[in-house]
Amino acid sequence: MKRDHWQRRIAELDPEVDYHEIYRILGGHEFPWDLRQALGLALYRTYAVPSIGELLSRTREFEERTHKRYADTALLLDAVAEHGFDDPTGRGAIRRMNQMHGRNPISDEDMRYVLSTFVVVPTRWLERFGWRQLSEAERVATVHYYRELGRHMNIKDAPSSYEGFAALMDGYEAEHFAFSPGGRAVADATLNLLAGFYPFPRLLRAVSLALLDEPLRAAFRYPEPTAFARALAVGGLRARAQLIRRLPARRDPVVLRELREFAIYPGGYRVEELGT
């Protein structure tokens, strides 16, 4: 398959109507690895908001059952992306997320901020490290996809454009990013888990920290990365993008639940039983 196969397919679709199909192609065929990393980073950013980081820490889920909490979150979000909003599996995943969020006093502002990170962080990641950037139609489809997810989760007053989501996220972080013990504990637990998936975890931790921007790093009180770690992180990701750009289009979609990091239920699972 030619490298531009899925780009040509997306160009045939209407981003305001076919947003789920476009988003499914982006996550399954065009950018499966990049979007996983970027969505993980999006969630990671939210720990630097004390009201979010402290709440997550109080549940003890991230510190005591880090892998399960990490995998379950991804599997629930992926169930919606894979099956859609009208499918029973997708509806079940949304219902499960709403049940978990309903048990805790989460403000509308925090919910709206978290939603904004899902739109903005992956777009910026691809601008910096992707084998190509998102087209305008793909950005519009991403906005519509997450506005629809927000509607199903009763998140009110979500922005209607990418620029609106970006302004919301940047403004919220400028106002709310701050150190909190709980946020740092959740960040440490998550970083240790992710680094442990690969060889040389200490090196991977240093490289991961080098990818954090200064406001996020300061909120967690992480040290300034070395020039070597920063060069290795940025150079490695850009070299990867050059390689991926030369490969043919991915014919079969990546299935999240089959990947090593998320395959924690060998006997299968029901989305209604995931999470806390």
PDB file of C-alpha atoms in Angstrom, residues 64-204:
ATOM      1  CA  GLU A  64      -0.719   0.424  44.233  1.00  0.00           C
ATOM      2  CA  ARG A  65      -2.182  -0.923  40.970  1.00  0.00           C
ATOM      3  CA  THR A  66      -0.333   1.239  38.477  1.00  0.00           C
ATOM      4  CA  HIS A  67      -0.318  -1.173  35.540  1.00  0.00           C
ATOM      5  CA  LYS A  68      -4.001  -2.037  35.869  1.00  0.00           C
ATOM      6  CA  ARG A  69      -5.015   1.605  36.181  1.00  0.00           C
ATOM      7  CA  TYR A  70      -2.867   2.585  33.205  1.00  0.00           C
ATOM      8  CA  ALA A  71      -4.096  -0.272  31.026  1.00  0.00           C
ATOM      9  CA  ASP A  72      -7.752   0.063  31.992  1.00  0.00           C
ATOM     10  CA  THR A  73      -7.808   3.775  31.171  1.00  0.00           C
ATOM     11  CA  ALA A  74      -6.335   3.122  27.739  1.00  0.00           C
ATOM     12  CA  LEU A  75      -8.637   0.154  27.065  1.00  0.00           C
ATOM     13  CA  LEU A  76     -11.750   2.161  27.945  1.00  0.00           C
ATOM     14  CA  LEU A  77     -10.769   5.061  25.689  1.00  0.00           C
ATOM     15  CA  ASP A  78      -9.773   2.660  22.927  1.00  0.00           C
ATOM     16  CA  ALA A  79     -13.108   0.820  23.109  1.00  0.00           C
ATOM     17  CA  VAL A  80     -14.833   4.038  22.090  1.00  0.00           C
ATOM     18  CA  ALA A  81     -12.290   4.751  19.347  1.00  0.00           C
ATOM     19  CA  GLU A  82     -12.529   1.219  17.961  1.00  0.00           C
ATOM     20  CA  HIS A  83     -16.286   0.676  18.157  1.00  0.00           C
ATOM     21  CA  GLY A  84     -17.813   4.151  18.126  1.00  0.00           C
ATOM     22  CA  PHE A  85     -20.401   5.985  20.168  1.00  0.00           C
ATOM     23  CA  ASP A  86     -23.433   4.004  18.998  1.00  0.00           C
ATOM     24  CA  ASP A  87     -21.996   0.516  19.429  1.00  0.00           C
ATOM     25  CA  PRO A  88     -22.850  -1.362  22.670  1.00  0.00           C
ATOM     26  CA  THR A  89     -19.148  -1.776  23.512  1.00  0.00           C
ATOM     27  CA  GLY A  90     -18.436   1.917  22.999  1.00  0.00           C
ATOM     28  CA  ARG A  91     -21.506   2.905  25.017  1.00  0.00           C
ATOM     29  CA  GLY A  92     -20.490   0.489  27.766  1.00  0.00           C
ATOM     30  CA  ALA A  93     -17.029   2.036  27.975  1.00  0.00           C
ATOM     31  CA  ILE A  94     -18.481   5.544  28.280  1.00  0.00           C
ATOM     32  CA  ARG A  95     -20.956   4.369  30.905  1.00  0.00           C
ATOM     33  CA  ARG A  96     -18.079   2.858  32.884  1.00  0.00           C
ATOM     34  CA  MET A  97     -16.045   6.058  32.734  1.00  0.00           C
ATOM     35  CA  ASN A  98     -19.049   8.082  33.855  1.00  0.00           C
ATOM     36  CA  GLN A  99     -19.613   5.731  36.779  1.00  0.00           C
ATOM     37  CA  MET A 100     -16.030   6.137  37.972  1.00  0.00           C
ATOM     38  CA  HIS A 101     -16.006   9.905  37.573  1.00  0.00           C
ATOM     39  CA  GLY A 102     -19.385  10.186  39.272  1.00  0.00           C
ATOM     40  CA  ARG A 103     -17.963   8.754  42.492  1.00  0.00           C
ATOM     41  CA  ASN A 104     -15.635  11.715  42.978  1.00  0.00           C
ATOM     42  CA  PRO A 105     -16.174  15.486  43.203  1.00  0.00           C
ATOM     43  CA  ILE A 106     -14.589  16.513  39.889  1.00  0.00           C
ATOM     44  CA  SER A 107     -15.233  20.067  38.730  1.00  0.00           C
ATOM     45  CA  ASP A 108     -16.557  20.876  35.272  1.00  0.00           C
ATOM     46  CA  GLU A 109     -13.425  22.965  34.730  1.00  0.00           C
ATOM     47  CA  ASP A 110     -11.108  20.016  35.432  1.00  0.00           C
ATOM     48  CA  MET A 111     -13.129  17.715  33.162  1.00  0.00           C
ATOM     49  CA  ARG A 112     -13.050  20.252  30.362  1.00  0.00           C
ATOM     50  CA  TYR A 113      -9.300  20.705  30.811  1.00  0.00           C
ATOM     51  CA  VAL A 114      -8.634  16.952  30.622  1.00  0.00           C
ATOM     52  CA  LEU A 115     -10.702  16.795  27.419  1.00  0.00           C
ATOM     53  CA  SER A 116      -8.638  19.627  25.945  1.00  0.00           C
ATOM     54  CA  THR A 117      -5.400  17.716  26.500  1.00  0.00           C
ATOM     55  CA  PHE A 118      -6.707  14.836  24.362  1.00  0.00           C
ATOM     56  CA  VAL A 119      -7.167  17.243  21.452  1.00  0.00           C
ATOM     57  CA  VAL A 120      -4.107  19.471  21.804  1.00  0.00           C
ATOM     58  CA  VAL A 121      -1.247  17.284  23.070  1.00  0.00           C
ATOM     59  CA  PRO A 122      -1.407  14.678  20.239  1.00  0.00           C
ATOM     60  CA  THR A 123      -1.615  17.436  17.620  1.00  0.00           C
ATOM     61  CA  ARG A 124       1.456  19.161  19.031  1.00  0.00           C
ATOM     62  CA  TRP A 125       3.297  15.850  19.373  1.00  0.00           C
ATOM     63  CA  LEU A 126       2.752  15.118  15.679  1.00  0.00           C
ATOM     64  CA  GLU A 127       3.843  18.643  14.742  1.00  0.00           C
ATOM     65  CA  ARG A 128       7.113  17.972  16.530  1.00  0.00           C
ATOM     66  CA  PHE A 129       7.738  14.247  16.145  1.00  0.00           C
ATOM     67  CA  GLY A 130       5.249  12.791  13.661  1.00  0.00           C
ATOM     68  CA  TRP A 131       6.170  11.409  10.260  1.00  0.00           C
ATOM     69  CA  ARG A 132       3.682  14.002   9.038  1.00  0.00           C
ATOM     70  CA  GLN A 133       1.434  16.583  10.648  1.00  0.00           C
ATOM     71  CA  LEU A 134      -2.335  16.387  10.823  1.00  0.00           C
ATOM     72  CA  SER A 135      -4.234  17.931   7.942  1.00  0.00           C
ATOM     73  CA  GLU A 136      -6.861  20.560   8.659  1.00  0.00           C
ATOM     74  CA  ALA A 137      -9.600  17.975   8.039  1.00  0.00           C
ATOM     75  CA  GLU A 138      -7.962  15.618  10.542  1.00  0.00           C
ATOM     76  CA  ARG A 139      -7.751  18.377  13.145  1.00  0.00           C
ATOM     77  CA  VAL A 140     -11.422  19.201  12.616  1.00  0.00           C
ATOM     78  CA  ALA A 141     -12.357  15.523  12.903  1.00  0.00           C
ATOM     79  CA  THR A 142     -10.354  15.208  16.131  1.00  0.00           C
ATOM     80  CA  VAL A 143     -12.192  18.196  17.603  1.00  0.00           C
ATOM     81  CA  HIS A 144     -15.575  16.749  16.661  1.00  0.00           C
ATOM     82  CA  TYR A 145     -14.628  13.328  18.011  1.00  0.00           C
ATOM     83  CA  TYR A 146     -13.690  14.668  21.422  1.00  0.00           C
ATOM     84  CA  ARG A 147     -16.605  17.088  21.540  1.00  0.00           C
ATOM     85  CA  GLU A 148     -18.844  14.064  21.028  1.00  0.00           C
ATOM     86  CA  LEU A 149     -17.012  12.138  23.738  1.00  0.00           C
ATOM     87  CA  GLY A 150     -17.416  15.158  25.992  1.00  0.00           C
ATOM     88  CA  ARG A 151     -21.124  15.324  25.241  1.00  0.00           C
ATOM     89  CA  HIS A 152     -21.551  11.666  26.232  1.00  0.00           C
ATOM     90  CA  MET A 153     -19.648  12.395  29.454  1.00  0.00           C
ATOM     91  CA  ASN A 154     -21.756  15.483  30.206  1.00  0.00           C
ATOM     92  CA  ILE A 155     -18.792  17.842  29.842  1.00  0.00           C
ATOM     93  CA  LYS A 156     -20.398  21.194  29.173  1.00  0.00           C
ATOM     94  CA  ASP A 157     -19.141  24.175  27.154  1.00  0.00           C
ATOM     95  CA  ALA A 158     -16.398  22.325  25.268  1.00  0.00           C
ATOM     96  CA  PRO A 159     -14.691  24.541  22.655  1.00  0.00           C
ATOM     97  CA  SER A 160     -15.825  24.192  19.062  1.00  0.00           C
ATOM     98  CA  SER A 161     -12.404  24.550  17.410  1.00  0.00           C
ATOM     99  CA  TYR A 162      -8.839  23.376  17.828  1.00  0.00           C
ATOM    100  CA  GLU A 163      -7.753  26.922  18.606  1.00  0.00           C
ATOM    101  CA  GLY A 164     -10.352  27.066  21.366  1.00  0.00           C
ATOM    102  CA  PHE A 165      -9.135  23.821  22.895  1.00  0.00           C
ATOM    103  CA  ALA A 166      -5.514  25.004  22.704  1.00  0.00           C
ATOM    104  CA  ALA A 167      -6.345  28.306  24.413  1.00  0.00           C
ATOM    105  CA  LEU A 168      -8.293  26.457  27.110  1.00  0.00           C
ATOM    106  CA  MET A 169      -5.460  24.030  27.831  1.00  0.00           C
ATOM    107  CA  ASP A 170      -2.693  26.623  27.832  1.00  0.00           C
ATOM    108  CA  GLY A 171      -4.660  29.029  29.996  1.00  0.00           C
ATOM    109  CA  TYR A 172      -5.704  26.377  32.488  1.00  0.00           C
ATOM    110  CA  GLU A 173      -2.161  25.105  32.882  1.00  0.00           C
ATOM    111  CA  ALA A 174      -0.746  28.600  33.318  1.00  0.00           C
ATOM    112  CA  GLU A 175      -3.238  29.222  36.110  1.00  0.00           C
ATOM    113  CA  HIS A 176      -3.296  25.837  37.831  1.00  0.00           C
ATOM    114  CA  PHE A 177       0.007  23.995  37.345  1.00  0.00           C
ATOM    115  CA  ALA A 178       1.646  23.679  40.765  1.00  0.00           C
ATOM    116  CA  PHE A 179       3.467  21.150  42.882  1.00  0.00           C
ATOM    117  CA  SER A 180       1.430  18.774  45.014  1.00  0.00           C
ATOM    118  CA  PRO A 181       2.707  15.646  46.808  1.00  0.00           C
ATOM    119  CA  GLY A 182      -0.088  13.535  45.366  1.00  0.00           C
ATOM    120  CA  GLY A 183       0.502  14.713  41.823  1.00  0.00           C
ATOM    121  CA  ARG A 184       4.212  13.971  42.103  1.00  0.00           C
ATOM    122  CA  ALA A 185       3.503  10.507  43.548  1.00  0.00           C
ATOM    123  CA  VAL A 186       1.161   9.636  40.673  1.00  0.00           C
ATOM    124  CA  ALA A 187       3.645  11.031  38.142  1.00  0.00           C
ATOM    125  CA  ASP A 188       6.491   8.955  39.636  1.00  0.00           C
ATOM    126  CA  ALA A 189       4.435   5.761  39.670  1.00  0.00           C
ATOM    127  CA  THR A 190       3.372   6.225  36.054  1.00  0.00           C
ATOM    128  CA  LEU A 191       6.878   7.082  34.861  1.00  0.00           C
ATOM    129  CA  ASN A 192       8.371   4.055  36.633  1.00  0.00           C
ATOM    130  CA  LEU A 193       5.766   1.799  35.043  1.00  0.00           C
ATOM    131  CA  LEU A 194       6.391   3.075  31.523  1.00  0.00           C
ATOM    132  CA  ALA A 195      10.166   2.948  31.885  1.00  0.00           C
ATOM    133  CA  GLY A 196       9.899  -0.628  33.153  1.00  0.00           C
ATOM    134  CA  PHE A 197       8.314  -1.816  29.915  1.00  0.00           C
ATOM    135  CA  TYR A 198      11.649  -1.522  28.097  1.00  0.00           C
ATOM    136  CA  PRO A 199      15.344  -2.333  28.586  1.00  0.00           C
ATOM    137  CA  PHE A 200      17.501   0.261  30.354  1.00  0.00           C
ATOM    138  CA  PRO A 201      14.691   1.801  32.444  1.00  0.00           C
ATOM    139  CA  ARG A 202      16.947   4.419  34.045  1.00  0.00           C
ATOM    140  CA  LEU A 203      17.963   5.732  30.632  1.00  0.00           C
ATOM    141  CA  LEU A 204      14.372   5.667  29.422  1.00  0.00           C
TER     142      LEU A 204
END
